[in-house]
Tab-separated table of C-alpha atoms in Angstrom:
chain	number	residue	atom	x	y	z
A	20	MET	CA	31.328	16.490	0.712
A	21	LYS	CA	30.862	12.757	0.228
A	22	PRO	CA	28.944	10.842	2.913
A	23	LYS	CA	31.170	8.573	4.979
A	24	PRO	CA	30.217	4.899	4.435
A	25	GLN	CA	31.244	3.894	7.981
A	26	SER	CA	28.957	6.573	9.436
A	27	LEU	CA	26.070	5.494	7.209
A	28	ALA	CA	26.531	1.892	8.390
A	29	LEU	CA	26.814	2.845	12.076
A	30	SER	CA	23.843	5.225	12.017
A	31	SER	CA	21.628	2.662	10.269
A	32	VAL	CA	22.586	-0.039	12.810
A	33	ILE	CA	22.047	2.222	15.845
A	34	SER	CA	18.776	3.713	14.560
A	35	GLY	CA	17.496	0.229	13.618
A	36	LEU	CA	18.287	-1.176	17.056
A	37	THR	CA	16.733	1.886	18.732
A	38	LEU	CA	13.579	1.320	16.703
A	39	VAL	CA	13.476	-2.316	17.878
A	40	PHE	CA	14.075	-1.226	21.490
A	41	MET	CA	11.340	1.456	21.375
A	42	THR	CA	8.918	-0.979	19.720
A	43	ILE	CA	9.435	-3.753	22.260
A	44	TYR	CA	9.757	-1.563	25.356
A	45	ALA	CA	6.612	0.410	24.474
A	46	GLU	CA	4.667	-2.864	24.477
A	47	LEU	CA	6.125	-3.904	27.836
A	48	SER	CA	5.880	-0.536	29.599
A	49	GLU	CA	2.645	1.434	29.495
A	50	THR	CA	4.501	4.465	30.929
A	51	PHE	CA	6.971	4.473	28.050
A	52	LYS	CA	4.151	4.087	25.509
A	53	LYS	CA	2.324	7.045	27.092
A	54	PHE	CA	5.545	9.068	27.010
A	55	LEU	CA	5.895	8.339	23.272
A	56	THR	CA	2.241	9.184	22.671
A	57	ASN	CA	2.570	12.474	24.572
A	58	LEU	CA	5.638	13.479	22.531
A	59	THR	CA	3.542	13.830	19.396
A	60	THR	CA	-0.003	12.544	19.192
A	61	HIS	CA	0.714	8.880	18.493
A	62	HIS	CA	3.438	6.491	19.691
A	63	TRP	CA	4.110	5.358	16.075
A	64	ILE	CA	4.744	8.950	14.937
A	65	SER	CA	7.124	9.477	17.890
A	66	LYS	CA	9.022	6.264	17.059
A	67	SER	CA	9.323	7.360	13.422
A	68	ILE	CA	10.590	10.857	14.291
A	69	LEU	CA	12.993	9.583	16.980
A	70	THR	CA	14.423	7.001	14.554
A	71	ILE	CA	15.073	9.761	11.979
A	72	LEU	CA	16.683	11.994	14.632
A	73	ILE	CA	18.910	9.184	15.923
A	74	PHE	CA	19.986	8.322	12.368
A	75	ILE	CA	20.967	11.971	11.714
A	76	ILE	CA	22.655	12.528	15.109
A	77	VAL	CA	24.686	9.282	15.012
A	78	TYR	CA	25.663	9.998	11.403
A	79	TYR	CA	27.008	13.481	12.165
A	80	LEU	CA	28.669	12.547	15.473
A	81	SER	CA	30.400	9.512	13.980
A	82	SER	CA	31.461	11.543	10.917
A	83	ILE	CA	33.703	13.561	13.247
A	84	PHE	CA	35.626	10.436	14.263
A	85	PHE	CA	35.724	8.415	11.040
A	86	LYS	CA	38.235	9.245	8.354
A	87	ASN	CA	37.287	9.579	4.699
A	88	SER	CA	37.436	6.205	3.012
A	89	SER	CA	35.985	4.398	0.044
A	90	PRO	CA	32.982	2.167	0.780
A	91	LYS	CA	33.808	-1.415	1.735
A	92	SER	CA	31.578	-4.425	1.348
A	93	LYS	CA	31.824	-5.147	5.103
A	94	TYR	CA	29.945	-1.910	5.892
A	95	ILE	CA	27.134	-2.848	3.515
A	96	TYR	CA	26.934	-6.426	4.861
A	97	LEU	CA	26.725	-4.979	8.386
A	98	ILE	CA	23.695	-2.924	7.300
A	99	ILE	CA	22.134	-6.004	5.622
A	100	ILE	CA	22.660	-8.269	8.654
A	101	PHE	CA	21.259	-5.733	11.128
A	102	ALA	CA	18.254	-4.951	8.895
A	103	ILE	CA	17.420	-8.683	8.836
A	104	ILE	CA	17.961	-8.945	12.623
A	105	CYS	CA	15.628	-5.943	13.230
A	106	TYR	CA	12.979	-7.498	10.944
A	107	ILE	CA	13.139	-10.854	12.739
A	108	LEU	CA	13.227	-9.351	16.264
A	109	ILE	CA	10.130	-7.211	15.672
A	110	PHE	CA	8.144	-10.020	14.040
A	111	VAL	CA	9.142	-12.680	16.597
A	112	PHE	CA	8.354	-10.332	19.505
A	113	PHE	CA	4.784	-9.672	18.335
A	114	LEU	CA	4.304	-13.361	17.516
A	115	TYR	CA	5.565	-14.317	21.004
A	116	GLU	CA	3.284	-11.719	22.620
A	117	TRP	CA	0.308	-13.080	20.702
A	118	LEU	CA	1.061	-16.708	21.530
A	119	ASN	CA	1.492	-15.937	25.228
A	120	LYS	CA	-1.616	-13.802	25.646
B	3	MET	CA	-15.846	2.709	2.794
B	4	ILE	CA	-12.710	2.163	0.738
B	5	ASN	CA	-9.936	4.549	1.752
B	6	PHE	CA	-7.815	5.553	-1.253
B	7	LEU	CA	-4.841	6.179	1.051
B	8	VAL	CA	-4.350	2.388	1.467
B	9	GLY	CA	-4.046	1.914	-2.285
B	10	LEU	CA	-1.703	4.891	-2.574
B	11	HIS	CA	0.470	3.618	0.301
B	12	ALA	CA	0.644	0.093	-1.125
B	13	GLY	CA	1.131	1.247	-4.735
B	14	LEU	CA	3.908	3.737	-4.004
B	15	GLY	CA	5.578	1.338	-1.562
B	16	GLU	CA	5.593	-1.514	-4.057
B	17	LEU	CA	6.727	0.690	-6.923
B	18	GLY	CA	9.533	2.048	-4.742
B	19	SER	CA	10.608	-1.479	-3.778
B	20	ILE	CA	10.490	-2.765	-7.359
B	21	LEU	CA	12.753	0.108	-8.421
B	22	PHE	CA	15.438	-1.389	-6.163
B	23	LEU	CA	15.169	-4.669	-8.065
B	24	TRP	CA	15.878	-2.554	-11.157
B	25	VAL	CA	18.869	-1.005	-9.352
B	26	ALA	CA	20.181	-4.511	-8.528
B	27	ILE	CA	19.810	-5.616	-12.171
B	28	GLU	CA	21.655	-2.501	-13.398
B	29	LEU	CA	24.511	-3.372	-11.031
B	30	PHE	CA	24.873	-6.972	-12.250
B	31	ASN	CA	27.071	-5.797	-15.091
B	32	PRO	CA	27.702	-2.112	-14.529
B	33	ASP	CA	29.288	0.596	-16.658
B	34	SER	CA	29.321	4.313	-15.904
B	35	LYS	CA	26.051	4.868	-17.808
B	36	ARG	CA	24.250	2.091	-15.893
B	37	ILE	CA	25.597	3.268	-12.532
B	38	ASN	CA	24.451	6.801	-13.268
B	39	ARG	CA	21.008	5.501	-14.233
B	40	SER	CA	20.789	3.266	-11.141
B	41	SER	CA	21.567	6.258	-8.915
B	42	LYS	CA	18.596	8.142	-10.405
B	43	ILE	CA	16.336	5.078	-10.039
B	44	ALA	CA	17.438	4.672	-6.398
B	45	PHE	CA	16.601	8.338	-5.739
B	46	ILE	CA	13.081	7.920	-7.178
B	47	GLY	CA	12.701	4.676	-5.165
B	48	PHE	CA	13.735	6.475	-1.975
B	49	ILE	CA	11.253	9.331	-2.588
B	50	LEU	CA	8.416	6.867	-3.309
B	51	LEU	CA	9.139	4.913	-0.114
B	52	LEU	CA	9.291	8.172	1.842
B	53	ILE	CA	5.887	9.303	0.514
B	54	SER	CA	4.483	5.815	1.149
B	55	TRP	CA	5.731	6.086	4.762
B	56	LEU	CA	4.012	9.476	5.239
B	57	ILE	CA	0.752	8.233	3.722
B	58	ALA	CA	0.900	5.108	5.904
B	59	GLY	CA	1.247	7.387	8.941
B	60	ILE	CA	-1.786	9.485	7.998
B	61	TYR	CA	-3.878	6.380	7.248
B	62	TYR	CA	-2.738	4.440	10.330
B	63	THR	CA	-3.331	7.241	12.822
B	64	THR	CA	-6.696	8.259	11.396
B	65	ASP	CA	-8.750	5.640	9.548
B	66	TYR	CA	-7.076	2.354	10.512
B	67	GLY	CA	-7.012	2.945	14.259
B	68	ALA	CA	-10.597	4.187	14.397
B	69	ASN	CA	-12.352	1.917	11.889
B	70	ILE	CA	-10.305	-1.106	10.778
B	71	LYS	CA	-8.394	-2.145	13.917
B	72	PRO	CA	-11.482	-2.593	16.167
B	73	VAL	CA	-13.213	-4.774	13.529
B	74	ILE	CA	-10.171	-7.043	13.099
B	75	LYS	CA	-9.534	-7.246	16.863
B	76	GLU	CA	-13.128	-8.303	17.515
B	77	SER	CA	-12.950	-11.045	14.875
B	78	SER	CA	-11.505	-14.561	15.000
B	79	ASN	CA	-8.522	-13.234	12.996
B	80	ALA	CA	-7.327	-10.786	15.661
B	81	TRP	CA	-3.768	-12.031	14.999
B	82	ALA	CA	-3.882	-10.039	11.742
B	83	HIS	CA	-3.619	-6.877	13.815
B	84	SER	CA	-1.737	-8.111	16.892
B	85	VAL	CA	1.036	-9.867	14.961
B	86	ILE	CA	0.917	-8.787	11.320
B	87	MET	CA	-0.036	-5.094	11.495
B	88	GLU	CA	2.019	-4.435	14.627
B	89	SER	CA	5.073	-5.960	12.899
B	90	LYS	CA	4.415	-4.315	9.531
B	91	GLU	CA	3.976	-0.777	10.868
B	92	HIS	CA	7.374	-0.940	12.591
B	93	ILE	CA	9.380	-2.954	10.050
B	94	PHE	CA	8.370	-0.555	7.257
B	95	ILE	CA	10.314	2.246	8.986
B	96	ILE	CA	13.587	0.463	8.085
B	97	LEU	CA	12.927	0.716	4.323
B	98	PRO	CA	13.417	4.480	3.678
B	99	PHE	CA	16.742	4.401	5.568
B	100	LEU	CA	18.068	1.457	3.547
B	101	SER	CA	16.967	3.075	0.284
B	102	LEU	CA	18.587	6.396	1.254
B	103	ILE	CA	21.882	4.606	1.938
B	104	VAL	CA	21.813	2.839	-1.461
B	105	PHE	CA	21.105	6.162	-3.189
B	106	LEU	CA	23.863	8.057	-1.328
B	107	LEU	CA	26.458	5.367	-2.072
B	108	LEU	CA	25.461	5.111	-5.750
B	109	LYS	CA	25.509	8.881	-6.134
B	110	ASN	CA	28.858	9.468	-4.436
B	111	TYR	CA	30.944	6.329	-5.044
B	112	GLN	CA	30.441	5.475	-8.711
B	113	LYS	CA	34.084	4.790	-9.647
B	114	GLU	CA	34.483	2.382	-6.732
B	115	LEU	CA	31.670	0.237	-8.140
B	116	LEU	CA	33.701	-0.419	-11.284
B	117	LYS	CA	36.892	-1.158	-9.355
B	118	ASP	CA	35.695	-3.084	-6.295
B	119	ASN	CA	33.688	-6.200	-7.161
B	120	LYS	CA	32.985	-7.082	-3.502
B	121	TYR	CA	31.502	-3.631	-2.886
B	122	ARG	CA	29.375	-3.913	-6.056
B	123	LYS	CA	28.011	-7.317	-4.952
B	124	SER	CA	27.180	-6.035	-1.471
B	125	LEU	CA	25.171	-3.156	-2.979
B	126	VAL	CA	23.331	-5.662	-5.209
B	127	PHE	CA	22.415	-7.681	-2.084
B	128	LEU	CA	21.264	-4.550	-0.224
B	129	SER	CA	19.074	-3.502	-3.170
B	130	ILE	CA	17.577	-7.002	-3.370
B	131	LEU	CA	16.933	-6.915	0.402
B	132	ILE	CA	14.976	-3.653	-0.007
B	133	PHE	CA	12.940	-5.300	-2.779
B	134	LEU	CA	12.266	-8.404	-0.654
B	135	ILE	CA	11.269	-6.423	2.451
B	136	GLY	CA	8.939	-4.343	0.235
B	137	LEU	CA	7.461	-7.545	-1.205
B	138	SER	CA	6.908	-8.946	2.281
B	139	MET	CA	5.165	-5.684	3.279
B	140	ALA	CA	2.702	-6.216	0.407
B	141	PHE	CA	2.068	-9.788	1.564
B	142	LEU	CA	1.500	-8.676	5.174
B	143	GLY	CA	-0.828	-5.951	3.876
B	144	TYR	CA	-2.764	-8.592	1.935
B	145	LEU	CA	-3.198	-10.652	5.137
B	146	ILE	CA	-4.504	-7.610	7.044
B	147	SER	CA	-7.010	-6.595	4.345
B	148	SER	CA	-8.150	-10.247	3.964
B	149	ALA	CA	-8.737	-10.466	7.724
B	150	TYR	CA	-10.748	-7.219	7.608
B	151	ARG	CA	-12.854	-8.455	4.667
B	152	ALA	CA	-13.480	-11.769	6.437
B	153	ALA	CA	-14.551	-9.927	9.604
B	154	LEU	CA	-16.950	-7.727	7.611
B	155	GLU	CA	-18.455	-10.754	5.837
B	156	VAL	CA	-19.122	-12.471	9.172
B	157	ASN	CA	-20.839	-9.311	10.451
B	158	VAL	CA	-23.001	-9.038	7.304
B	159	ILE	CA	-24.013	-12.726	7.272
């Protein structure tokens, strides 16, 4: 069975945004960081595993709803735009945190 | 002490990223042979980035946190950890997902690449983005290791 391009795009966007959320919120909330640390042994490992799980879950759930279709450039550009947004958000957040220490 | 895991992480990560530049070049003017080859290259690139991710995890949670991070944070270049390393360790996670998507699309939608020029161009851009993010990871890594070296030199002198 071929992977559905819409589901790949959606799961990459959702997992990317979740990664950004976990990264930023863990810095702002010590409780959340401790929760992530307690899940595995390190908050970074928990973020990595949760991002993988969210990617897989969103992919399979969305595959139920999306019809089979050929890949369109708009799906790929969506992935590109959100990857750049995630990159910028993470970098700017840590830069902002450092500047306002 | 030099930890060989850093070199392995950086080497595999860079090699994996460069392979996506190769994928992009193959897709500039594709035929079925080139598309087939680019799908295999993308698979190797994905595996290398995945291994690099795992090695980074082992290194970061063992050696870096215990030995490197405190030295950098105590130095005048503490930004190298607080901004650069904190950003790098999280941004890197995006790379294996992007590379997996390129591989899956190349493997499963080869005919579409020959028919749909817009789709082909978008995959070229995505492959180049993977290469550029990988390149930026190497640059951020260089900043972190330079800050560590500078901190050690200050301590020695």
